[in-house]
Coordinates of C-alpha atoms in Angstrom, one line a residue:
X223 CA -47.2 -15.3 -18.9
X224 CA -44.8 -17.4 -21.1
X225 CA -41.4 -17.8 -21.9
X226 CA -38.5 -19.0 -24.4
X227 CA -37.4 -22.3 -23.8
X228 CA -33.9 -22.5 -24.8
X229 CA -33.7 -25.6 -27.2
X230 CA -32.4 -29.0 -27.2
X231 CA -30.2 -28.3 -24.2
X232 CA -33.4 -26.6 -21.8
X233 CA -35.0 -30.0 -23.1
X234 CA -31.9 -32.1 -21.8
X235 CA -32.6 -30.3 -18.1
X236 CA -35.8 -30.8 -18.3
X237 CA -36.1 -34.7 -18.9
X238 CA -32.9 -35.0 -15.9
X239 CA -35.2 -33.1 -13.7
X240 CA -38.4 -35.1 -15.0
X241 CA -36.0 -38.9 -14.1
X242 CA -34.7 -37.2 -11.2
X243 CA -38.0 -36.8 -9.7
X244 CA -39.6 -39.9 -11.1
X245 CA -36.9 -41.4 -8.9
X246 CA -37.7 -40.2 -6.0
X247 CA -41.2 -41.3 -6.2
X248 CA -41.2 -44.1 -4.0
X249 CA -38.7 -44.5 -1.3
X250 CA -36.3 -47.8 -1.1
X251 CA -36.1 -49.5 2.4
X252 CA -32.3 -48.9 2.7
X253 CA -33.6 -44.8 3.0
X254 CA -35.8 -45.6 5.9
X255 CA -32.9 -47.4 8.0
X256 CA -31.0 -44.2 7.0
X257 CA -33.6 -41.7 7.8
X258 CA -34.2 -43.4 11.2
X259 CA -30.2 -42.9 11.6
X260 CA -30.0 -39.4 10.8
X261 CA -32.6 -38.7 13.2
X262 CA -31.1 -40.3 15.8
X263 CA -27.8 -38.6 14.7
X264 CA -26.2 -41.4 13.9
X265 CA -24.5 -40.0 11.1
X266 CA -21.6 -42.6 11.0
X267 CA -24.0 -45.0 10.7
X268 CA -26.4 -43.9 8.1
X269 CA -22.5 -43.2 5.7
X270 CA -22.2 -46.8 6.2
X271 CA -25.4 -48.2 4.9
X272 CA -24.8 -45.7 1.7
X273 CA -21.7 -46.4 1.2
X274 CA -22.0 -50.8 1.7
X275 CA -25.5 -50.4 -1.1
X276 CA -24.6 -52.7 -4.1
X277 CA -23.1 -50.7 -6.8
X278 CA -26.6 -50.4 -8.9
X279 CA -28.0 -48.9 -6.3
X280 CA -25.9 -46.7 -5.4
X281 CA -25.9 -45.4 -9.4
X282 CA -29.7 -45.2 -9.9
X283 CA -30.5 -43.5 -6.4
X284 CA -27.4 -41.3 -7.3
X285 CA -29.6 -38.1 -6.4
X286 CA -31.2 -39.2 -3.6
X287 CA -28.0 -40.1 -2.0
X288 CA -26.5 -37.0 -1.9
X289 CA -29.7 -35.5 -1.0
X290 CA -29.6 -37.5 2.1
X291 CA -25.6 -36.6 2.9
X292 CA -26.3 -32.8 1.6
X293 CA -29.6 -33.4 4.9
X294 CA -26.2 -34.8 7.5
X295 CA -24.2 -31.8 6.1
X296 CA -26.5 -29.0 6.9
X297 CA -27.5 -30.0 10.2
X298 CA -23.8 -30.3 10.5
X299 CA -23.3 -27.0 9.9
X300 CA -27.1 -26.0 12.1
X301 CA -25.6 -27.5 15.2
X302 CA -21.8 -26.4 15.2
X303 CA -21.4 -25.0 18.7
X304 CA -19.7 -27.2 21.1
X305 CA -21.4 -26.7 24.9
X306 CA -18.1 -24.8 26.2
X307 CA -18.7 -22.1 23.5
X308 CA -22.0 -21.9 24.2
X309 CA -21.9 -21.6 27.8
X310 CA -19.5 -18.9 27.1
X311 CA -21.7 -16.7 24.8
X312 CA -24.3 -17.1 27.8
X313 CA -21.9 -16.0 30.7
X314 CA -20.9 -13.3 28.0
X315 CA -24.9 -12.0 28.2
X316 CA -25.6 -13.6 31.4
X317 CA -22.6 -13.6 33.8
X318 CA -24.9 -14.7 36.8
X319 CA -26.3 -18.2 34.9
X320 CA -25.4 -21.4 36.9
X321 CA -25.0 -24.2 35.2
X322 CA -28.5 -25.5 36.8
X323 CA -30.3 -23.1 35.0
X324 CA -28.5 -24.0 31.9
X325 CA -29.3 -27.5 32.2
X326 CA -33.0 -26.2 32.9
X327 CA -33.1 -24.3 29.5
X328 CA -31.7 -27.6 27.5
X329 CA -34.3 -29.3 29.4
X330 CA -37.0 -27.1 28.1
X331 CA -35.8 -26.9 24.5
X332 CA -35.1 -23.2 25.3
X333 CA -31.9 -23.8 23.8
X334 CA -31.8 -26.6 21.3
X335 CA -29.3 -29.4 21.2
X336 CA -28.4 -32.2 19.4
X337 CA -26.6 -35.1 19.9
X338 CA -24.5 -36.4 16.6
X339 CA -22.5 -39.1 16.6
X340 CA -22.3 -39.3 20.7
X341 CA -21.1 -35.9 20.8
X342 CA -23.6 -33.1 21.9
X343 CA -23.6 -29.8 19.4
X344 CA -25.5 -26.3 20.3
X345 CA -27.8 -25.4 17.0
X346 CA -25.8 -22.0 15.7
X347 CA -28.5 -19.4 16.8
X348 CA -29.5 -21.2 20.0
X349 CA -27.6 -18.8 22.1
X350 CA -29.8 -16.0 20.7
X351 CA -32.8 -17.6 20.8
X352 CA -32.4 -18.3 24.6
X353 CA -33.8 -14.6 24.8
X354 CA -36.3 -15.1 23.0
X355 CA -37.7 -18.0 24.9
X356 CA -36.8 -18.1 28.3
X357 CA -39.3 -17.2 30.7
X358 CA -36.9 -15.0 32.7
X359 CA -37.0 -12.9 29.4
X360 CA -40.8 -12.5 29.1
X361 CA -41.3 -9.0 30.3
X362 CA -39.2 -8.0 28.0
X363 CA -40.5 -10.4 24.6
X364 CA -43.8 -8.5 25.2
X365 CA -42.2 -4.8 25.4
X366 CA -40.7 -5.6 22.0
X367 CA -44.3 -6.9 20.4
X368 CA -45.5 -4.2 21.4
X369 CA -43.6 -2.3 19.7
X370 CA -44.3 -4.3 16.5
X371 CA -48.1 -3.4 16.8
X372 CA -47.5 0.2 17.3
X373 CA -45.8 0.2 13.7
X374 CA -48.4 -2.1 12.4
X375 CA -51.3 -0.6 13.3
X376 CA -50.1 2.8 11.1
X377 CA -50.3 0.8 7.9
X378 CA -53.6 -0.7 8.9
X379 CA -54.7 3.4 9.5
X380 CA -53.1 4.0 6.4
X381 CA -55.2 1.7 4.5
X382 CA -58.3 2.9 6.0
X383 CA -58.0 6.1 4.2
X384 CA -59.2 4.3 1.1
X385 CA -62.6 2.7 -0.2
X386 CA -62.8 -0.9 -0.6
X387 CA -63.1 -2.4 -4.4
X388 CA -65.4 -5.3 -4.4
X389 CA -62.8 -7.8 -3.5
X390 CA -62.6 -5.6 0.1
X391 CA -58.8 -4.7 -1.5
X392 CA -58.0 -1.1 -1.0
X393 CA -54.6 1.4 -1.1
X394 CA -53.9 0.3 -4.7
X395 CA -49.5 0.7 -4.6
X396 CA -47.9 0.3 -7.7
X397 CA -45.0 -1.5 -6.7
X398 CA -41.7 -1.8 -8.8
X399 CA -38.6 -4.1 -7.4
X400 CA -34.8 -5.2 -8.6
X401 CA -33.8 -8.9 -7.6
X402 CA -30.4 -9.7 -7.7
X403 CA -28.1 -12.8 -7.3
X404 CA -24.1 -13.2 -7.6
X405 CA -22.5 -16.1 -7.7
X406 CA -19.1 -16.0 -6.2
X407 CA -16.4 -16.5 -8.8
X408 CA -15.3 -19.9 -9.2
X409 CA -18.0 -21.2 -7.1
X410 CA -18.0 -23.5 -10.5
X411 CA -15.3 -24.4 -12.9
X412 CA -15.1 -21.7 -15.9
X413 CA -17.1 -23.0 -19.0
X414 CA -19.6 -24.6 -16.9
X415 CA -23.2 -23.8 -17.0
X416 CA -25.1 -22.2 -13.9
X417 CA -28.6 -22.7 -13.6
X418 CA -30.7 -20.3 -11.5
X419 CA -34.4 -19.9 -10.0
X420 CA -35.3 -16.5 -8.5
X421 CA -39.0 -15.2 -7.3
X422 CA -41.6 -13.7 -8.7
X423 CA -45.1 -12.7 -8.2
X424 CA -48.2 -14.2 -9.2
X425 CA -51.7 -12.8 -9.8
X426 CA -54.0 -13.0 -7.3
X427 CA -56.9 -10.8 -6.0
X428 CA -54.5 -8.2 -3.8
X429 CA -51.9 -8.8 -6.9
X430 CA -52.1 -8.0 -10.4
X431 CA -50.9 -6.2 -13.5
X432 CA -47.3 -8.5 -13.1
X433 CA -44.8 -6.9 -15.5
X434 CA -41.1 -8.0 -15.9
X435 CA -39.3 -4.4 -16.9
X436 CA -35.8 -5.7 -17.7
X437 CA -33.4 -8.3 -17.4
X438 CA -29.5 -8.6 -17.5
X439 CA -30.0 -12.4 -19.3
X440 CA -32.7 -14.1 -21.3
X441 CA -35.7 -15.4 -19.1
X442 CA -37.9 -18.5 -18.6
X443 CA -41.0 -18.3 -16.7
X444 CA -41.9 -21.2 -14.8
X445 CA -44.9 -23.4 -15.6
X446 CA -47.3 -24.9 -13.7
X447 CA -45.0 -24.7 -10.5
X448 CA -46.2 -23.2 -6.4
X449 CA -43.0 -21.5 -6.5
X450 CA -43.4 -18.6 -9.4
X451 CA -39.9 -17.8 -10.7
X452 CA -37.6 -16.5 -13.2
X453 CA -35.3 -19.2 -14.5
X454 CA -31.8 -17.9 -16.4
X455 CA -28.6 -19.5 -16.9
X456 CA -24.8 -18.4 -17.5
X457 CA -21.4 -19.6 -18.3
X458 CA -19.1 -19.1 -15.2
X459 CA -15.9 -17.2 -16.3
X460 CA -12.8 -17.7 -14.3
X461 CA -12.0 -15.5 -11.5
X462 CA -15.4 -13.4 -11.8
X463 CA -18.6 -13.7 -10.1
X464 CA -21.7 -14.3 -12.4
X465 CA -24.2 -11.6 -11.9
X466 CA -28.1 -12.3 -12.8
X467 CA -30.4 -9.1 -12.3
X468 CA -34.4 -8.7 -13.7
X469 CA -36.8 -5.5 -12.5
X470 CA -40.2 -6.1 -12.1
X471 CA -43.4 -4.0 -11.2
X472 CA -47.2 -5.7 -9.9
X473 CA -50.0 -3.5 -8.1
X474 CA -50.5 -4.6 -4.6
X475 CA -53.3 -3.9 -2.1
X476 CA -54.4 -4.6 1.2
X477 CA -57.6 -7.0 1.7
X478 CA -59.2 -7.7 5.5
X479 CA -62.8 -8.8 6.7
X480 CA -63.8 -7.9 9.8
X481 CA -64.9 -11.2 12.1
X482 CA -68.5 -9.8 12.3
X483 CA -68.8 -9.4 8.3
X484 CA -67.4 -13.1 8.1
X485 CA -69.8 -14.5 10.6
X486 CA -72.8 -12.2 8.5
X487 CA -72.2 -13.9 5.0
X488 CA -70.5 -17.5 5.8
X489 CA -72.4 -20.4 4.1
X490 CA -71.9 -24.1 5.0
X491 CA -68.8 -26.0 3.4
X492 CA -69.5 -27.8 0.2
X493 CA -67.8 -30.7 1.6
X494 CA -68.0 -32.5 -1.4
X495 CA -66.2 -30.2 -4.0
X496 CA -62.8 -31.5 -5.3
X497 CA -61.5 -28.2 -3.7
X498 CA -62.5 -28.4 -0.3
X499 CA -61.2 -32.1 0.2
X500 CA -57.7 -31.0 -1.3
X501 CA -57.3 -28.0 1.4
X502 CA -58.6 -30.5 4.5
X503 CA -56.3 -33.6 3.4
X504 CA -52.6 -34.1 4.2
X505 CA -49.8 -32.5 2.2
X506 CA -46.7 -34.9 2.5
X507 CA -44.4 -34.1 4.1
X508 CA -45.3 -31.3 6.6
X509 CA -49.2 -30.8 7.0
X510 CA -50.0 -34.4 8.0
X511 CA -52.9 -34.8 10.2
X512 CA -52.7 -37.1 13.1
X513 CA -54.8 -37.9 15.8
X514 CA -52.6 -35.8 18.4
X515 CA -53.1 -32.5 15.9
X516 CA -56.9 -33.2 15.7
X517 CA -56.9 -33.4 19.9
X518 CA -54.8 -30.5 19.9
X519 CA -57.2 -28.5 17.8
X520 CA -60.0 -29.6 19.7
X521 CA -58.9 -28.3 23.3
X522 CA -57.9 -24.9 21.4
X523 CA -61.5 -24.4 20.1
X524 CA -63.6 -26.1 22.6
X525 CA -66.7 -25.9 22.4
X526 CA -66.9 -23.7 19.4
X527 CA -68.4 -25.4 16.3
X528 CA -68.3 -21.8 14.1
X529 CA -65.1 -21.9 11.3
X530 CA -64.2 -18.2 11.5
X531 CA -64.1 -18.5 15.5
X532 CA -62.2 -21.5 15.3
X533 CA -59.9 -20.2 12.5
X534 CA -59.6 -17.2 15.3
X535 CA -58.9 -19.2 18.2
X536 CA -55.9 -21.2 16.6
X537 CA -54.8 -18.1 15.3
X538 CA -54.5 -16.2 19.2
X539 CA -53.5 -19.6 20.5
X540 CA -50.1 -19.6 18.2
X541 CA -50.1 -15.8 19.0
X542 CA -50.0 -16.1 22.6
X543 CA -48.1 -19.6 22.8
X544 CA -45.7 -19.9 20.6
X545 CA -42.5 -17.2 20.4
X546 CA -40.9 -16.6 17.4
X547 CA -36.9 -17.9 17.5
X548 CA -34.5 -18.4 14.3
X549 CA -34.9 -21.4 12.9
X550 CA -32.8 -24.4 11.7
X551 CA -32.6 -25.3 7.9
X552 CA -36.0 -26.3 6.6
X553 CA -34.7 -29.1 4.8
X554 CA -33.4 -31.0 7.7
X555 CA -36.9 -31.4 9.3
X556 CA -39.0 -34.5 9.2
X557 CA -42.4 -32.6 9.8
X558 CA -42.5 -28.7 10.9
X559 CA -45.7 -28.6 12.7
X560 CA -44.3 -31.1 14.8
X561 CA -41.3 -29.4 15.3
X562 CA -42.7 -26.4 16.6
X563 CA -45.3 -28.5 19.3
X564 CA -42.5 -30.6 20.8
X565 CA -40.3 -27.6 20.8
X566 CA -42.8 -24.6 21.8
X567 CA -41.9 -22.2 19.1
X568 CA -41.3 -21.4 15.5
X569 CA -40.5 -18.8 13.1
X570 CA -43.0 -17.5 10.4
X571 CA -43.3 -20.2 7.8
X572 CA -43.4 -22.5 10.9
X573 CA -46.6 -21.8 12.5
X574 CA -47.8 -21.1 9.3
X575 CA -47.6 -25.0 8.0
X576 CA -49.0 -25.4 11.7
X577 CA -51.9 -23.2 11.7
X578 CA -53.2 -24.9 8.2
X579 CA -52.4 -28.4 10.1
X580 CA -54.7 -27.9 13.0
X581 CA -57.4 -25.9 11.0
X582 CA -57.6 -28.8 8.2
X583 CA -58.4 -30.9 11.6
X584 CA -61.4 -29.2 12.4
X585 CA -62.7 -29.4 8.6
X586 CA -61.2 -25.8 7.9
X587 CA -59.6 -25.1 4.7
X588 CA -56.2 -23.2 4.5
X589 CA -53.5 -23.2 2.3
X590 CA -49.9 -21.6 2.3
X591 CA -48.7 -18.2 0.9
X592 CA -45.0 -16.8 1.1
X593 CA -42.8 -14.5 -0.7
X594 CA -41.1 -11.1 1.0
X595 CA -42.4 -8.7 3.5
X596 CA -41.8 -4.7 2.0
X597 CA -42.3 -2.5 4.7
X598 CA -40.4 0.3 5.6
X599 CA -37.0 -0.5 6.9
X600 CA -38.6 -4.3 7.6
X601 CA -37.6 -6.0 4.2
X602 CA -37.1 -9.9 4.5
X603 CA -38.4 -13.1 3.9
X604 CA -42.0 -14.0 5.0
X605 CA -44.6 -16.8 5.2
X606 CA -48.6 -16.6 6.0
X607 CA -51.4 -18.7 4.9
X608 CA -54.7 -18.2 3.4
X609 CA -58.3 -19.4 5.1
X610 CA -61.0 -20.6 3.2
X611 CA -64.7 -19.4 4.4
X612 CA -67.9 -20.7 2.2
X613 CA -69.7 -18.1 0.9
X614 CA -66.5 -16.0 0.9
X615 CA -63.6 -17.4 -0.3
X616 CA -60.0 -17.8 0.3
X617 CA -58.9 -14.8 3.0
X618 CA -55.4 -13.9 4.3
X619 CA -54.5 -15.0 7.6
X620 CA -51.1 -14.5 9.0
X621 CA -50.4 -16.1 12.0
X622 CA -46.9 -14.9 12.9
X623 CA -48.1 -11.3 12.6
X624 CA -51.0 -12.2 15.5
X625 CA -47.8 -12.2 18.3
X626 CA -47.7 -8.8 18.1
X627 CA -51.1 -8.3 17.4
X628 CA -53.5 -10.4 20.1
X629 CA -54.8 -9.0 23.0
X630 CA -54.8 -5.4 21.5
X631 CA -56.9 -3.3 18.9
X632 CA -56.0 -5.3 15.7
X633 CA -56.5 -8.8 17.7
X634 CA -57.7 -10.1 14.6
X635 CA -57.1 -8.5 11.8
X636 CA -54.1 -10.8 10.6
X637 CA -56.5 -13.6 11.7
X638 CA -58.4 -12.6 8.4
X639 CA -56.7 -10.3 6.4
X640 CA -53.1 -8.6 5.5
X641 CA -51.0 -5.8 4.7
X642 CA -50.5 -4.4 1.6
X643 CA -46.5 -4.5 1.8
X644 CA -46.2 -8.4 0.9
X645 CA -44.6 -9.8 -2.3
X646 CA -46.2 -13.2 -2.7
X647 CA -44.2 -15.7 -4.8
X648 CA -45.3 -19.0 -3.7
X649 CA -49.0 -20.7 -3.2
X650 CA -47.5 -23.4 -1.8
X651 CA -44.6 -25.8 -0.4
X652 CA -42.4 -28.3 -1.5
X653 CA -42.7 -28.5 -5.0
X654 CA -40.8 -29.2 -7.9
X655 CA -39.2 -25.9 -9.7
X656 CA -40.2 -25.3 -13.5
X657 CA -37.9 -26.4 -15.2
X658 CA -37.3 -28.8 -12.5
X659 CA -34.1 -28.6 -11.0
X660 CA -31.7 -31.8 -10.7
X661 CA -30.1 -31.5 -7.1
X662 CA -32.1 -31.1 -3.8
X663 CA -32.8 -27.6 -3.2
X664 CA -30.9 -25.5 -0.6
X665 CA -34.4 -24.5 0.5
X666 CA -36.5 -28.0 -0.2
X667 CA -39.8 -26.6 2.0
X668 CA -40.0 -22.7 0.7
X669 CA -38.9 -20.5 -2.2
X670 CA -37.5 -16.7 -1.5
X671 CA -34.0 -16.3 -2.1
X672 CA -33.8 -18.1 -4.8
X673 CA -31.9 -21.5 -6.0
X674 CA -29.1 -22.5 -8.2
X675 CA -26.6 -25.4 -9.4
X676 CA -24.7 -26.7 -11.7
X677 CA -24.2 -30.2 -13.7
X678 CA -22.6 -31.8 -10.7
X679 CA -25.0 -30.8 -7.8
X680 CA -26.6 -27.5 -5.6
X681 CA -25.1 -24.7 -4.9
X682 CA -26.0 -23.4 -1.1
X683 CA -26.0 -20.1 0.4
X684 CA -22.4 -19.6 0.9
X685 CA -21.4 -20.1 -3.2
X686 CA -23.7 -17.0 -3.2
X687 CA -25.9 -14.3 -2.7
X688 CA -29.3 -12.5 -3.7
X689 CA -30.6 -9.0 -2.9
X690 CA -33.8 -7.1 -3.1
X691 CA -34.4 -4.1 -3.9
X692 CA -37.5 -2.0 -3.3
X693 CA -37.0 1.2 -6.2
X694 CA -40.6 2.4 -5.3
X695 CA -44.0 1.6 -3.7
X696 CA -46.5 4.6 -5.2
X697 CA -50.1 5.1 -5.0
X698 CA -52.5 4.1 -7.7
X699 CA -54.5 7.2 -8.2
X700 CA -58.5 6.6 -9.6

């Protein structure tokens, strides 16, 4: 699928992007001082070094400058509640909490602190995470997975209803969605010139027939990019919001193997194809394989030297381990996977870039997938991965689906296969938007709600807002 670059001035963003990038190709020592600072939360500090850089410096790593103070800002804006509020909000839930036990949940990372600049700071959702991850709130964690796999388990019934094609895809929808994004008005100076990234899907074996139906401004489709998107631009006018809109339609099905059929038709790895040692290696900066992750997989699997029981065992393991809990901003996180271990939980995309980490360390293959979840009265944002087997090929795995799904009748049908209410957009992480966009990304890991900016740096989330719409989800009839 192509589309119409828009002359000399597409070709001027494209060649910024192209510098822009080459720039940040190999990192200066004065950024590992300052990444060593922000870690420590030493933001003072790590101002200091920028701001004392010789002037030449400081104009040729222009970009990655205000990358790194855009990093300070959002966690900044993460970690904004001071202890006293958030000790209120629990005595709010939790009258009976004593400061011991409080202390006891810091301890435990149950709720997530930071300390910046000598002064502590509560992440923003920490307070309502605490209930997800507490131990006194168990009981209660599980009531509410269960829950999960009751409405689950209808749309894996539902799709039982229908043969398999020979892909094992079946309950063909045809699928047609509105995305919108606004801009809020004078989020930019009139007369200047927004740039904006927003999803699509790509074809893959449980998507195909991609159409766009309509858009409200002319469209570039990206190029050679993980992230699939539609790329517009408009002129901001003073004192209104700058609408973009485009409807699209794909057919979607939903694709599972059962671990017996697996086990029946798997083949050795061709270790040496091209393919194999791209989807075992590291993937700077977040699927990084380290001793400790190659020991961790090991005392998951044990003994097992089989890939689709191993694949199964770090699947249950990060079902029955690791909670889910709203996450801080992607983009202010060294490495994910090691996030999650030292913190015992994650979100979706989360364990997803730590379920390919630990199966790459056993000689696995597995690779990321993300876009939007559709199901009924469920639509939002959503990561999985994908798990090579020999003699098979690449099969769904979604590992944040397994919490609600271990230990019951579909223990592991996430482990190798997937719903059919998924939009995917992305078949992979971190890379660089076509055309390439100038600024660092308000999302710099994944790609789902879409991206803009302007000549003079990113826009984030607050300067606006995107929607999705599903119009209709209808069955394909033979």
């Amino acid at each position: 699928m192509t589309g119409k670059m828009k002359g000399k001035k597409q070709l001027l963003a494209l060649a910024a992007g192209a510098m822009a990038l080459a720039s940040m190709a190999i990192t200066p020592d004065w950024q590992d001082q300052v990444d060593e600072l922000i870690a420590q939360g030493e933001f003072a500090r790590a101002e200091k070094v920028m701001k004392s850089l010789p002037k030449k410096v400081r104009v040729a790593d222009a970009v990655r400058i205000d990358s790194l103070r855009t990093i300070m800002q959002r966690i900044r804006t993460d970690f904004r509640i001071t202890p006293e509020e958030g000790v209120k909000k629990i005595r709010e839930k939790m009258p009976e909490a004593t400061d011991a036990q409080i202390q006891h949940w810091k301890d435990t990372r149950a709720l997530e602190v930071m300390n910046i600049d000598g002064k502590e700071m509560w992440f923003r959702k920490s307070v309502g995470n605490l209930w997800l991850l507490g131990k006194e709130f168990a009981a209660q964690n599980a009531a509410d997975n269960h829950e999960s796999f009751l409405t689950r388990r209808k749309y894996y019934l539902e799709a039982m209803r229908t043969p398999a094609d020979k892909n094992n895809v079946r309950d063909w929808r045809r699928v047609n969605i509105t995305f919108t994004l606004d801009v809020n008005a004078d989020a930019v100076p009139a007369g200047e010139t927004l740039r904006v990234w927003m999803p699509f899907p790509y074809e893959n074996l449980r998507q195909k027939n991609i159409r766009l139906e309509s858009s409200n401004r002319e469209v570039t489709f990206s190029q050679g990019s993980k992230h699939h998107t539609v790329y517009m631009e408009a002129v901001a006018e003073k004192g209104k919001p700058t609408h973009f809109e485009y409807t699209f339609s794909y057919d979607v099905g939903e694709r599972h193997y059962s671990q017996q059929d697996l086990i029946a038709m798997l083949e050795p790895y061709n270790t040496a194809s091209a393919e194999y040692k791209r989807y075992t290696g590291d993937e700077p900066r977040h699927v990084i394989i380290t001793d400790d992750m190659r020991a961790l997989a090991r005392r998951i699997v044990g003994s097992e030297t089989n890939p689709v029981l191993q694949a199964a065992k770090i699947y249950e393991w990060i079902g029955y381990n690791l909670p889910w809990a709203g996450a801080r901003e992607y983009s202010t996180l060294a490495n994910i996977p090691q996030y999650v271990i030292e913190n015992n939980h994650g979100d979706c995309g989360q364990v997803g870039l730590l379920y390919i980490t630990l199966a790459r360390s056993l000689g696995i293959p597995a690779r990321w997938e993300s876009g939007w979840m559709l199901h009924p009265d469920e639509i939002n944002y959503h990561d999985w991965c994908e798990t090579y087997f020999e003699g098979i090929g690449w099969i769904p795995t979604d590992p944040s689906f397994g919490r609600s799904a271990v230990g019951t009748a579909l223990n592991d049908y996430y482990a190798t296969g997937i719903d059919l209410y998924r939009m995917a957009s992305n078949e992979g992480v971190g890379d660089v938007l076509s055309p390439p966009k100038t600024y660092i990304r308000s999302e710099t890991v994944d790609f789902q709600p879409g991206e803009v900016e302007w000549r003079k740096g990113n826009l984030f989330y607050d300067k606006w807002d995107s929607h999705l719409k599903v119009n209709s989800i209808t069955p394909i009839k033979k």
